Amino acid sequence: MSTDTLALAKTLIARRSLTPADDECQEILISRLEQLGFNIEKMRFGDVDNLWARRGTTSPVLCFAGHTDVVPTGPLEHWDSEPFTPTIRDERLFGRGAADMKTSLAAFITAIESFVDKHSSHHGSIALLITSDEEGPAIDGTVKVVETLKARNELLDYCIVGEPTCTNELGDTIKNGRRGSLSGNLTIKGTQGHIAYPHLAKNPIHLAAPAIAELAKTQWDSGNEYFPPTTWHISNINGGTGATNVIPGTINLLFNFRFSTASTVESLKTRLHDILDQHGLDYDLQWALSGKPFLTPNAELAKAMTDAVTKATGITPQLSTSGGTSDGRFIADICTQVVEFGPCNETIHKINENVAIKEIEKLSEIYFLTMENLLASEK
């Protein structure tokens, strides 16, 4: 196995790629991929840099997907070392993006280098889909690359997203799906008036309360083998003028469904509208779908990665669909088998983000072994 995953991870962490900036991270990857015979396509949409790279022209296509952008650092004075100066202490690598997800990007590259060196005439194709718009709005990144690939009927067979998935130690969790995210901006209308003359007004807060209570206790579905039941939660609620003697004219709620494959977007919308209508509310509602749920069966890709993790770490990973959304939700549109696997996620987006040194080369080994399981047979 290659021994420079740590060095490459440090090189990437040193780039100030605050979303949506790439800060030439992709150029660093490209310089190594070109030496391996990859066809390089740079896809820029808006202010976002994207990379589609592919080695080979036949199926199956195994794609590694990830992002070079990172979240803001937070207060610099709270960091124990400069966040864009990769620093090793206590046998851990510190820096913004260490866990999410520049170590995974480095491991992608070194694993591919080792694999191509050993299997230069490998079966199928290896690809990378890299964006700088995962931590931001995610509208000019992976979703646009997927649309481009779909338009030219360039589909994937397997995709590994390098998100940090592990909980306690490297190898304990593979994500084989994610819940969908459906948000709503709801305005319930009343009639503003003086609080001393309530008969001349209609209080939208009072009108909304019974409906909110029913929505909060509704069981939307029972989940399934891989997903917990769908949840509905209010994230923001606002009403009133700031005065204590004015009944407000409207109340505004922001809410979100995290939903499984046991429900559909339309079924959730229909049931929520039905509840609001049954309570006789006058309202406006705008919907926003951030991503549909996706689920990969325990088939070739999940089995290949499970075997690789066990060989490299001695751990049998669990398959999980927990957590928030990822770019896997977009990739699933052109790929039937999508899994996520990367380092431990305890420190992601936190001050002093870090990853254990001992796990860095091990991560590269897992990606390498997964490729061997899927593509090692010669052409």
mmCIF file of C-alpha atoms in Angstrom:
data_model
loop_
_atom_site.group_PDB
_atom_site.id
_atom_site.type_symbol
_atom_site.label_atom_id
_atom_site.label_comp_id
_atom_site.label_asym_id
_atom_site.label_seq_id
_atom_site.Cartn_x
_atom_site.Cartn_y
_atom_site.Cartn_z
ATOM 1 C CA MET A 1 0.000 0.000 0.000
ATOM 2 C CA SER A 2 1.005 3.598 -0.559
ATOM 3 C CA THR A 3 2.365 5.358 2.512
ATOM 4 C CA ASP A 4 1.662 8.981 1.531
ATOM 5 C CA THR A 5 -2.030 9.310 2.382
ATOM 6 C CA LEU A 6 -1.119 11.383 5.443
ATOM 7 C CA ALA A 7 1.086 13.696 3.366
ATOM 8 C CA LEU A 8 -1.643 14.244 0.781
ATOM 9 C CA ALA A 9 -4.262 14.830 3.483
ATOM 10 C CA LYS A 10 -2.031 17.512 5.015
ATOM 11 C CA THR A 11 -1.557 19.153 1.611
ATOM 12 C CA LEU A 12 -5.317 19.345 1.109
ATOM 13 C CA ILE A 13 -6.054 20.594 4.638
ATOM 14 C CA ALA A 14 -3.604 23.454 4.058
ATOM 15 C CA ARG A 15 -5.846 24.799 1.279
ATOM 16 C CA ARG A 16 -8.417 27.330 2.553
ATOM 17 C CA SER A 17 -11.321 25.839 0.672
ATOM 18 C CA LEU A 18 -14.176 27.450 2.573
ATOM 19 C CA THR A 19 -17.380 26.572 0.738
ATOM 20 C CA PRO A 20 -17.841 27.108 -2.163
ATOM 21 C CA ALA A 21 -14.143 27.768 -2.752
ATOM 22 C CA ASP A 22 -11.987 24.872 -3.939
ATOM 23 C CA ASP A 23 -8.679 26.748 -3.556
ATOM 24 C CA GLU A 24 -7.001 24.451 -6.110
ATOM 25 C CA CYS A 25 -7.635 21.244 -4.154
ATOM 26 C CA GLN A 26 -8.985 19.657 -7.305
ATOM 27 C CA GLU A 27 -5.859 20.629 -9.219
ATOM 28 C CA ILE A 28 -3.830 18.708 -6.647
ATOM 29 C CA LEU A 29 -5.977 15.643 -7.268
ATOM 30 C CA ILE A 30 -5.894 16.111 -11.042
ATOM 31 C CA SER A 31 -2.093 16.205 -11.123
ATOM 32 C CA ARG A 32 -2.008 12.685 -9.678
ATOM 33 C CA LEU A 33 -4.955 11.285 -11.606
ATOM 34 C CA GLU A 34 -3.516 12.353 -14.956
ATOM 35 C CA GLN A 35 -0.461 10.204 -14.261
ATOM 36 C CA LEU A 36 -2.790 7.205 -13.938
ATOM 37 C CA GLY A 37 -4.446 7.751 -17.306
ATOM 38 C CA PHE A 38 -7.679 9.331 -16.123
ATOM 39 C CA ASN A 39 -9.731 11.408 -18.525
ATOM 40 C CA ILE A 40 -10.288 14.747 -16.752
ATOM 41 C CA GLU A 41 -13.379 16.927 -17.118
ATOM 42 C CA LYS A 42 -13.620 20.174 -15.207
ATOM 43 C CA MET A 43 -17.238 21.244 -14.763
ATOM 44 C CA ARG A 44 -17.771 24.720 -13.366
ATOM 45 C CA PHE A 45 -21.303 25.851 -12.572
ATOM 46 C CA GLY A 46 -21.757 29.305 -11.079
ATOM 47 C CA ASP A 47 -19.008 29.774 -8.491
ATOM 48 C CA VAL A 48 -18.525 26.060 -7.984
ATOM 49 C CA ASP A 49 -15.677 23.910 -9.273
ATOM 50 C CA ASN A 50 -16.497 20.282 -9.999
ATOM 51 C CA LEU A 51 -14.361 17.425 -11.253
ATOM 52 C CA TRP A 52 -15.412 14.342 -13.193
ATOM 53 C CA ALA A 53 -12.518 11.961 -13.826
ATOM 54 C CA ARG A 54 -12.704 8.489 -15.324
ATOM 55 C CA ARG A 55 -10.266 5.715 -16.138
ATOM 56 C CA GLY A 56 -11.726 3.146 -18.501
ATOM 57 C CA THR A 57 -14.738 3.038 -20.784
ATOM 58 C CA THR A 58 -16.505 -0.174 -19.810
ATOM 59 C CA SER A 59 -18.806 -1.349 -17.040
ATOM 60 C CA PRO A 60 -18.983 -1.784 -14.166
ATOM 61 C CA VAL A 61 -18.178 1.794 -13.177
ATOM 62 C CA LEU A 62 -16.994 2.289 -9.597
ATOM 63 C CA CYS A 63 -17.101 5.953 -8.599
ATOM 64 C CA PHE A 64 -15.552 7.650 -5.589
ATOM 65 C CA ALA A 65 -17.448 10.815 -4.649
ATOM 66 C CA GLY A 66 -16.571 13.613 -2.276
ATOM 67 C CA HIS A 67 -16.111 17.320 -1.686
ATOM 68 C CA THR A 68 -13.172 19.647 -1.275
ATOM 69 C CA ASP A 69 -15.090 22.459 0.441
ATOM 70 C CA VAL A 70 -15.183 22.803 4.218
ATOM 71 C CA VAL A 71 -17.357 24.671 6.706
ATOM 72 C CA PRO A 72 -16.178 27.917 8.367
ATOM 73 C CA THR A 73 -13.694 27.547 11.194
ATOM 74 C CA GLY A 74 -15.588 29.337 13.936
ATOM 75 C CA PRO A 75 -13.621 31.537 16.384
ATOM 76 C CA LEU A 76 -9.927 31.078 15.649
ATOM 77 C CA GLU A 77 -9.001 31.789 19.261
ATOM 78 C CA HIS A 78 -10.814 28.603 20.282
ATOM 79 C CA TRP A 79 -8.609 26.387 18.139
ATOM 80 C CA ASP A 80 -5.480 24.905 19.701
ATOM 81 C CA SER A 81 -3.692 25.263 16.355
ATOM 82 C CA GLU A 82 -4.361 27.211 13.164
ATOM 83 C CA PRO A 83 -7.167 25.325 11.352
ATOM 84 C CA PHE A 84 -5.521 25.495 7.927
ATOM 85 C CA THR A 85 -2.108 24.511 9.241
ATOM 86 C CA PRO A 86 -2.304 20.717 9.485
ATOM 87 C CA THR A 87 -0.916 19.803 12.879
ATOM 88 C CA ILE A 88 -0.078 16.456 14.458
ATOM 89 C CA ARG A 89 -0.342 16.008 18.203
ATOM 90 C CA ASP A 90 -1.408 13.165 20.446
ATOM 91 C CA GLU A 91 -1.250 10.843 17.404
ATOM 92 C CA ARG A 92 -4.026 12.760 15.644
ATOM 93 C CA LEU A 93 -4.113 15.072 12.610
ATOM 94 C CA PHE A 94 -5.832 18.388 13.349
ATOM 95 C CA GLY A 95 -7.232 20.875 10.852
ATOM 96 C CA ARG A 96 -10.469 21.975 9.233
ATOM 97 C CA GLY A 97 -11.541 19.200 6.890
ATOM 98 C CA ALA A 98 -9.394 16.521 8.530
ATOM 99 C CA ALA A 99 -12.430 14.299 9.056
ATOM 100 C CA ASP A 100 -14.909 15.941 6.668
ATOM 101 C CA MET A 101 -13.532 15.018 4.253
ATOM 102 C CA LYS A 102 -10.020 15.686 3.019
ATOM 103 C CA THR A 103 -8.586 12.538 4.556
ATOM 104 C CA SER A 104 -11.100 10.525 2.529
ATOM 105 C CA LEU A 105 -10.071 12.375 -0.637
ATOM 106 C CA ALA A 106 -6.434 11.590 0.034
ATOM 107 C CA ALA A 107 -7.305 7.958 0.693
ATOM 108 C CA PHE A 108 -9.252 7.795 -2.576
ATOM 109 C CA ILE A 109 -6.178 8.870 -4.517
ATOM 110 C CA THR A 110 -3.590 6.664 -2.813
ATOM 111 C CA ALA A 111 -5.902 3.643 -2.937
ATOM 112 C CA ILE A 112 -6.470 4.152 -6.659
ATOM 113 C CA GLU A 113 -2.727 4.587 -7.253
ATOM 114 C CA SER A 114 -1.992 1.318 -5.457
ATOM 115 C CA PHE A 115 -4.789 -0.497 -7.256
ATOM 116 C CA VAL A 116 -3.775 0.673 -10.744
ATOM 117 C CA ASP A 117 -0.158 -0.209 -9.991
ATOM 118 C CA LYS A 118 -1.191 -3.762 -9.112
ATOM 119 C CA HIS A 119 -4.048 -4.151 -11.615
ATOM 120 C CA SER A 120 -3.194 -1.974 -14.598
ATOM 121 C CA SER A 121 -5.594 -3.959 -16.797
ATOM 122 C CA HIS A 122 -8.419 -4.031 -14.295
ATOM 123 C CA HIS A 123 -12.017 -4.845 -15.105
ATOM 124 C CA GLY A 124 -14.487 -1.979 -15.695
ATOM 125 C CA SER A 125 -13.857 1.698 -14.934
ATOM 126 C CA ILE A 126 -12.814 3.841 -11.977
ATOM 127 C CA ALA A 127 -14.256 7.340 -11.648
ATOM 128 C CA LEU A 128 -14.201 10.299 -9.273
ATOM 129 C CA LEU A 129 -16.924 12.912 -8.789
ATOM 130 C CA ILE A 130 -15.590 15.773 -6.699
ATOM 131 C CA THR A 131 -17.373 19.038 -5.877
ATOM 132 C CA SER A 132 -16.754 22.204 -3.871
ATOM 133 C CA ASP A 133 -20.460 22.729 -3.111
ATOM 134 C CA GLU A 134 -21.420 20.066 -0.574
ATOM 135 C CA GLU A 135 -21.236 22.136 2.593
ATOM 136 C CA GLY A 136 -23.083 25.065 1.028
ATOM 137 C CA PRO A 137 -26.347 25.361 -0.927
ATOM 138 C CA ALA A 138 -25.486 22.238 -2.960
ATOM 139 C CA ILE A 139 -27.153 23.585 -6.103
ATOM 140 C CA ASP A 140 -24.151 23.945 -8.436
ATOM 141 C CA GLY A 141 -22.207 20.907 -7.354
ATOM 142 C CA THR A 142 -22.866 17.179 -7.474
ATOM 143 C CA VAL A 143 -26.481 17.635 -8.554
ATOM 144 C CA LYS A 144 -25.364 19.505 -11.697
ATOM 145 C CA VAL A 145 -22.672 16.945 -12.525
ATOM 146 C CA VAL A 146 -25.226 14.163 -12.132
ATOM 147 C CA GLU A 147 -27.614 15.993 -14.459
ATOM 148 C CA THR A 148 -24.820 16.311 -17.029
ATOM 149 C CA LEU A 149 -23.900 12.637 -16.816
ATOM 150 C CA LYS A 150 -27.543 11.554 -16.957
ATOM 151 C CA ALA A 151 -28.166 13.677 -20.070
ATOM 152 C CA ARG A 152 -25.460 11.780 -21.913
ATOM 153 C CA ASN A 153 -26.583 8.434 -20.439
ATOM 154 C CA GLU A 154 -23.365 7.960 -18.490
ATOM 155 C CA LEU A 155 -24.505 5.860 -15.543
ATOM 156 C CA LEU A 156 -22.680 4.372 -12.564
ATOM 157 C CA ASP A 157 -22.830 0.867 -11.169
ATOM 158 C CA TYR A 158 -21.284 1.514 -7.762
ATOM 159 C CA CYS A 159 -20.499 4.692 -5.820
ATOM 160 C CA ILE A 160 -18.571 5.193 -2.578
ATOM 161 C CA VAL A 161 -19.097 8.580 -0.925
ATOM 162 C CA GLY A 162 -16.258 9.413 1.456
ATOM 163 C CA GLU A 163 -18.368 11.016 4.173
ATOM 164 C CA PRO A 164 -17.249 10.378 7.772
ATOM 165 C CA THR A 165 -19.518 7.515 8.824
ATOM 166 C CA CYS A 166 -17.851 5.759 11.728
ATOM 167 C CA THR A 167 -18.922 6.336 15.326
ATOM 168 C CA ASN A 168 -16.364 4.906 17.746
ATOM 169 C CA GLU A 169 -13.643 3.407 15.550
ATOM 170 C CA LEU A 170 -12.793 3.173 11.883
ATOM 171 C CA GLY A 171 -14.829 0.402 10.331
ATOM 172 C CA ASP A 172 -17.844 0.261 12.622
ATOM 173 C CA THR A 173 -20.384 1.846 10.242
ATOM 174 C CA ILE A 174 -21.190 1.869 6.542
ATOM 175 C CA LYS A 175 -24.070 4.096 5.471
ATOM 176 C CA ASN A 176 -26.216 2.307 2.889
ATOM 177 C CA GLY A 177 -28.883 4.977 2.674
ATOM 178 C CA ARG A 178 -30.118 8.291 3.989
ATOM 179 C CA ARG A 179 -33.457 9.761 4.918
ATOM 180 C CA GLY A 180 -35.049 12.382 2.698
ATOM 181 C CA SER A 181 -35.491 15.997 3.783
ATOM 182 C CA LEU A 182 -38.700 17.909 3.016
ATOM 183 C CA SER A 183 -39.203 21.395 4.449
ATOM 184 C CA GLY A 184 -42.166 23.735 4.588
ATOM 185 C CA ASN A 185 -42.673 27.448 5.125
ATOM 186 C CA LEU A 186 -46.177 27.792 6.567
ATOM 187 C CA THR A 187 -48.034 31.064 7.185
ATOM 188 C CA ILE A 188 -51.327 30.814 9.055
ATOM 189 C CA LYS A 189 -53.567 33.857 8.655
ATOM 190 C CA GLY A 190 -55.752 35.574 11.235
ATOM 191 C CA THR A 191 -56.917 39.141 11.780
ATOM 192 C CA GLN A 192 -54.785 41.654 13.653
ATOM 193 C CA GLY A 193 -56.488 43.628 16.377
ATOM 194 C CA HIS A 194 -56.348 45.135 19.848
ATOM 195 C CA ILE A 195 -55.953 42.465 22.496
ATOM 196 C CA ALA A 196 -58.636 44.181 24.610
ATOM 197 C CA TYR A 197 -61.181 43.630 21.802
ATOM 198 C CA PRO A 198 -60.615 39.985 20.830
ATOM 199 C CA HIS A 199 -64.059 39.729 19.245
ATOM 200 C CA LEU A 200 -62.817 42.089 16.543
ATOM 201 C CA ALA A 201 -59.752 39.971 15.747
ATOM 202 C CA LYS A 202 -58.783 36.366 14.949
ATOM 203 C CA ASN A 203 -55.690 35.076 16.762
ATOM 204 C CA PRO A 204 -53.751 32.833 14.345
ATOM 205 C CA ILE A 205 -51.652 31.439 17.203
ATOM 206 C CA HIS A 206 -54.742 30.128 18.949
ATOM 207 C CA LEU A 207 -56.147 28.857 15.647
ATOM 208 C CA ALA A 208 -52.909 27.057 14.813
ATOM 209 C CA ALA A 209 -52.341 25.413 18.184
ATOM 210 C CA PRO A 210 -54.704 22.414 17.768
ATOM 211 C CA ALA A 211 -53.340 21.683 14.296
ATOM 212 C CA ILE A 212 -49.751 21.890 15.539
ATOM 213 C CA ALA A 213 -50.577 19.492 18.355
ATOM 214 C CA GLU A 214 -52.083 17.005 15.911
ATOM 215 C CA LEU A 215 -49.131 17.286 13.524
ATOM 216 C CA ALA A 216 -46.706 16.723 16.390
ATOM 217 C CA LYS A 217 -48.388 13.500 17.502
ATOM 218 C CA THR A 218 -49.068 12.086 14.022
ATOM 219 C CA GLN A 219 -47.326 8.840 13.134
ATOM 220 C CA TRP A 220 -46.358 9.350 9.518
ATOM 221 C CA ASP A 221 -45.119 5.795 8.967
ATOM 222 C CA SER A 222 -43.519 2.928 10.872
ATOM 223 C CA GLY A 223 -40.182 2.973 9.081
ATOM 224 C CA ASN A 224 -38.770 -0.299 7.803
ATOM 225 C CA GLU A 225 -35.836 -2.672 8.172
ATOM 226 C CA TYR A 226 -33.285 0.066 7.479
ATOM 227 C CA PHE A 227 -35.058 3.312 8.414
ATOM 228 C CA PRO A 228 -36.623 4.655 11.609
ATOM 229 C CA PRO A 229 -40.128 6.160 11.378
ATOM 230 C CA THR A 230 -40.502 9.481 9.589
ATOM 231 C CA THR A 231 -40.329 12.525 11.878
ATOM 232 C CA TRP A 232 -41.894 15.998 11.642
ATOM 233 C CA HIS A 233 -40.493 18.930 13.633
ATOM 234 C CA ILE A 234 -40.934 22.692 13.784
ATOM 235 C CA SER A 235 -37.578 24.464 13.580
ATOM 236 C CA ASN A 236 -38.792 28.076 13.790
ATOM 237 C CA ILE A 237 -42.024 29.799 14.840
ATOM 238 C CA ASN A 238 -42.703 33.532 14.724
ATOM 239 C CA GLY A 239 -45.723 35.741 15.299
ATOM 240 C CA GLY A 240 -46.636 39.080 16.785
ATOM 241 C CA THR A 241 -45.542 42.681 16.517
ATOM 242 C CA GLY A 242 -43.445 42.775 19.665
ATOM 243 C CA ALA A 243 -46.192 44.590 21.576
ATOM 244 C CA THR A 244 -48.116 42.874 24.384
ATOM 245 C CA ASN A 245 -51.460 44.419 23.445
ATOM 246 C CA VAL A 246 -51.707 43.429 19.759
ATOM 247 C CA ILE A 247 -53.184 40.185 18.417
ATOM 248 C CA PRO A 248 -51.004 39.268 15.442
ATOM 249 C CA GLY A 249 -52.358 38.943 11.940
ATOM 250 C CA THR A 250 -50.225 35.948 10.998
ATOM 251 C CA ILE A 251 -48.006 33.260 12.457
ATOM 252 C CA ASN A 252 -45.139 31.729 10.501
ATOM 253 C CA LEU A 253 -43.700 28.248 10.994
ATOM 254 C CA LEU A 254 -40.706 26.547 9.398
ATOM 255 C CA PHE A 255 -40.832 22.773 9.655
ATOM 256 C CA ASN A 256 -39.025 19.729 8.335
ATOM 257 C CA PHE A 257 -39.782 16.084 7.580
ATOM 258 C CA ARG A 258 -36.949 13.580 7.780
ATOM 259 C CA PHE A 259 -38.558 10.719 5.945
ATOM 260 C CA SER A 260 -37.840 7.166 4.975
ATOM 261 C CA THR A 261 -38.609 5.083 1.931
ATOM 262 C CA ALA A 262 -41.790 4.058 3.789
ATOM 263 C CA SER A 263 -43.306 7.423 2.759
ATOM 264 C CA THR A 264 -43.296 9.503 -0.403
ATOM 265 C CA VAL A 265 -43.058 13.245 -0.872
ATOM 266 C CA GLU A 266 -46.634 13.381 -2.133
ATOM 267 C CA SER A 267 -48.056 11.274 0.690
ATOM 268 C CA LEU A 268 -46.487 13.533 3.318
ATOM 269 C CA LYS A 269 -47.687 16.702 1.597
ATOM 270 C CA THR A 270 -51.208 15.349 1.207
ATOM 271 C CA ARG A 271 -51.540 14.240 4.823
ATOM 272 C CA LEU A 272 -50.229 17.552 6.179
ATOM 273 C CA HIS A 273 -52.565 19.598 3.984
ATOM 274 C CA ASP A 274 -55.457 17.404 5.088
ATOM 275 C CA ILE A 275 -54.746 18.144 8.757
ATOM 276 C CA LEU A 276 -54.522 21.887 8.160
ATOM 277 C CA ASP A 277 -57.747 21.831 6.145
ATOM 278 C CA GLN A 278 -59.588 19.776 8.744
ATOM 279 C CA HIS A 279 -58.836 22.510 11.283
ATOM 280 C CA GLY A 280 -60.286 25.141 8.959
ATOM 281 C CA LEU A 281 -57.107 27.190 8.717
ATOM 282 C CA ASP A 282 -56.477 29.950 6.205
ATOM 283 C CA TYR A 283 -52.850 29.464 5.202
ATOM 284 C CA ASP A 284 -50.104 29.707 2.618
ATOM 285 C CA LEU A 285 -47.529 26.906 2.357
ATOM 286 C CA GLN A 286 -44.366 26.690 0.281
ATOM 287 C CA TRP A 287 -42.525 23.385 0.051
ATOM 288 C CA ALA A 288 -38.809 22.717 -0.491
ATOM 289 C CA LEU A 289 -37.416 19.236 -1.160
ATOM 290 C CA SER A 290 -33.731 18.982 -0.251
ATOM 291 C CA GLY A 291 -33.431 15.343 -1.177
ATOM 292 C CA LYS A 292 -35.344 12.108 -1.522
ATOM 293 C CA PRO A 293 -34.388 9.122 0.600
ATOM 294 C CA PHE A 294 -32.197 6.481 -0.956
ATOM 295 C CA LEU A 295 -31.464 2.924 0.063
ATOM 296 C CA THR A 296 -28.838 0.526 -1.258
ATOM 297 C CA PRO A 297 -29.569 -3.158 -0.694
ATOM 298 C CA ASN A 298 -26.993 -5.399 0.914
ATOM 299 C CA ALA A 299 -25.732 -6.462 -2.499
ATOM 300 C CA GLU A 300 -22.399 -6.399 -4.367
ATOM 301 C CA LEU A 301 -21.096 -3.009 -3.218
ATOM 302 C CA ALA A 302 -22.096 -3.245 0.435
ATOM 303 C CA LYS A 303 -20.756 -6.795 0.615
ATOM 304 C CA ALA A 304 -17.488 -5.829 -1.089
ATOM 305 C CA MET A 305 -16.939 -2.975 1.344
ATOM 306 C CA THR A 306 -17.962 -5.031 4.372
ATOM 307 C CA ASP A 307 -15.403 -7.659 3.386
ATOM 308 C CA ALA A 308 -12.740 -4.971 2.876
ATOM 309 C CA VAL A 309 -13.418 -3.374 6.269
ATOM 310 C CA THR A 310 -13.261 -6.734 8.030
ATOM 311 C CA LYS A 311 -9.986 -7.678 6.321
ATOM 312 C CA ALA A 312 -8.369 -4.330 7.136
ATOM 313 C CA THR A 313 -9.649 -3.791 10.676
ATOM 314 C CA GLY A 314 -11.036 -7.061 12.020
ATOM 315 C CA ILE A 315 -14.363 -5.292 12.552
ATOM 316 C CA THR A 316 -17.687 -6.317 11.024
ATOM 317 C CA PRO A 317 -19.384 -3.003 10.167
ATOM 318 C CA GLN A 318 -23.064 -2.334 10.648
ATOM 319 C CA LEU A 319 -25.186 -0.929 7.841
ATOM 320 C CA SER A 320 -26.886 2.308 8.886
ATOM 321 C CA THR A 321 -29.102 5.037 7.422
ATOM 322 C CA SER A 322 -28.715 7.485 10.308
ATOM 323 C CA GLY A 323 -27.601 11.094 10.058
ATOM 324 C CA GLY A 324 -28.421 13.975 7.767
ATOM 325 C CA THR A 325 -28.393 14.256 3.999
ATOM 326 C CA SER A 326 -25.355 13.864 1.764
ATOM 327 C CA ASP A 327 -24.572 14.104 -1.930
ATOM 328 C CA GLY A 328 -25.463 10.425 -2.129
ATOM 329 C CA ARG A 329 -29.065 11.605 -2.548
ATOM 330 C CA PHE A 330 -28.161 13.075 -5.939
ATOM 331 C CA ILE A 331 -25.885 10.272 -7.088
ATOM 332 C CA ALA A 332 -28.580 7.676 -6.402
ATOM 333 C CA ASP A 333 -30.404 9.099 -9.438
ATOM 334 C CA ILE A 334 -27.795 7.545 -11.756
ATOM 335 C CA CYS A 335 -26.471 4.748 -9.555
ATOM 336 C CA THR A 336 -28.418 1.898 -7.979
ATOM 337 C CA GLN A 337 -25.773 1.045 -5.360
ATOM 338 C CA VAL A 338 -24.464 3.958 -3.274
ATOM 339 C CA VAL A 339 -22.735 3.620 0.083
ATOM 340 C CA GLU A 340 -20.875 6.052 2.291
ATOM 341 C CA PHE A 341 -17.752 5.207 4.223
ATOM 342 C CA GLY A 342 -15.112 7.349 5.848
ATOM 343 C CA PRO A 343 -13.403 8.159 9.150
ATOM 344 C CA CYS A 344 -14.957 8.773 12.550
ATOM 345 C CA ASN A 345 -17.407 11.672 12.666
ATOM 346 C CA GLU A 346 -17.068 12.762 16.308
ATOM 347 C CA THR A 347 -15.285 16.044 15.524
ATOM 348 C CA ILE A 348 -16.761 17.041 12.155
ATOM 349 C CA HIS A 349 -17.702 20.739 11.901
ATOM 350 C CA LYS A 350 -16.269 21.265 15.407
ATOM 351 C CA ILE A 351 -13.418 23.328 16.786
ATOM 352 C CA ASN A 352 -10.199 21.243 16.652
ATOM 353 C CA GLU A 353 -11.550 18.855 14.011
ATOM 354 C CA ASN A 354 -9.232 15.856 13.799
ATOM 355 C CA VAL A 355 -8.698 12.267 12.681
ATOM 356 C CA ALA A 356 -6.552 9.509 14.214
ATOM 357 C CA ILE A 357 -3.226 9.050 12.413
ATOM 358 C CA LYS A 358 -3.472 5.247 12.672
ATOM 359 C CA GLU A 359 -6.733 5.279 10.732
ATOM 360 C CA ILE A 360 -5.542 7.311 7.735
ATOM 361 C CA GLU A 361 -3.584 4.620 5.857
ATOM 362 C CA LYS A 362 -6.128 2.043 7.014
ATOM 363 C CA LEU A 363 -8.848 4.027 5.230
ATOM 364 C CA SER A 364 -6.834 3.902 2.007
ATOM 365 C CA GLU A 365 -6.414 0.164 2.453
ATOM 366 C CA ILE A 366 -10.185 -0.316 2.807
ATOM 367 C CA TYR A 367 -10.866 1.579 -0.415
ATOM 368 C CA PHE A 368 -8.125 -0.454 -2.138
ATOM 369 C CA LEU A 369 -9.554 -3.785 -0.977
ATOM 370 C CA THR A 370 -13.048 -2.743 -2.063
ATOM 371 C CA MET A 371 -11.737 -2.049 -5.555
ATOM 372 C CA GLU A 372 -10.040 -5.430 -5.574
ATOM 373 C CA ASN A 373 -13.306 -7.109 -4.644
ATOM 374 C CA LEU A 374 -15.187 -5.387 -7.468
ATOM 375 C CA LEU A 375 -12.704 -4.713 -10.284
ATOM 376 C CA ALA A 376 -9.590 -6.820 -9.841
ATOM 377 C CA SER A 377 -10.342 -9.401 -12.552
ATOM 378 C CA GLU A 378 -8.308 -8.571 -15.643
ATOM 379 C CA LYS A 379 -9.894 -7.389 -18.880
#
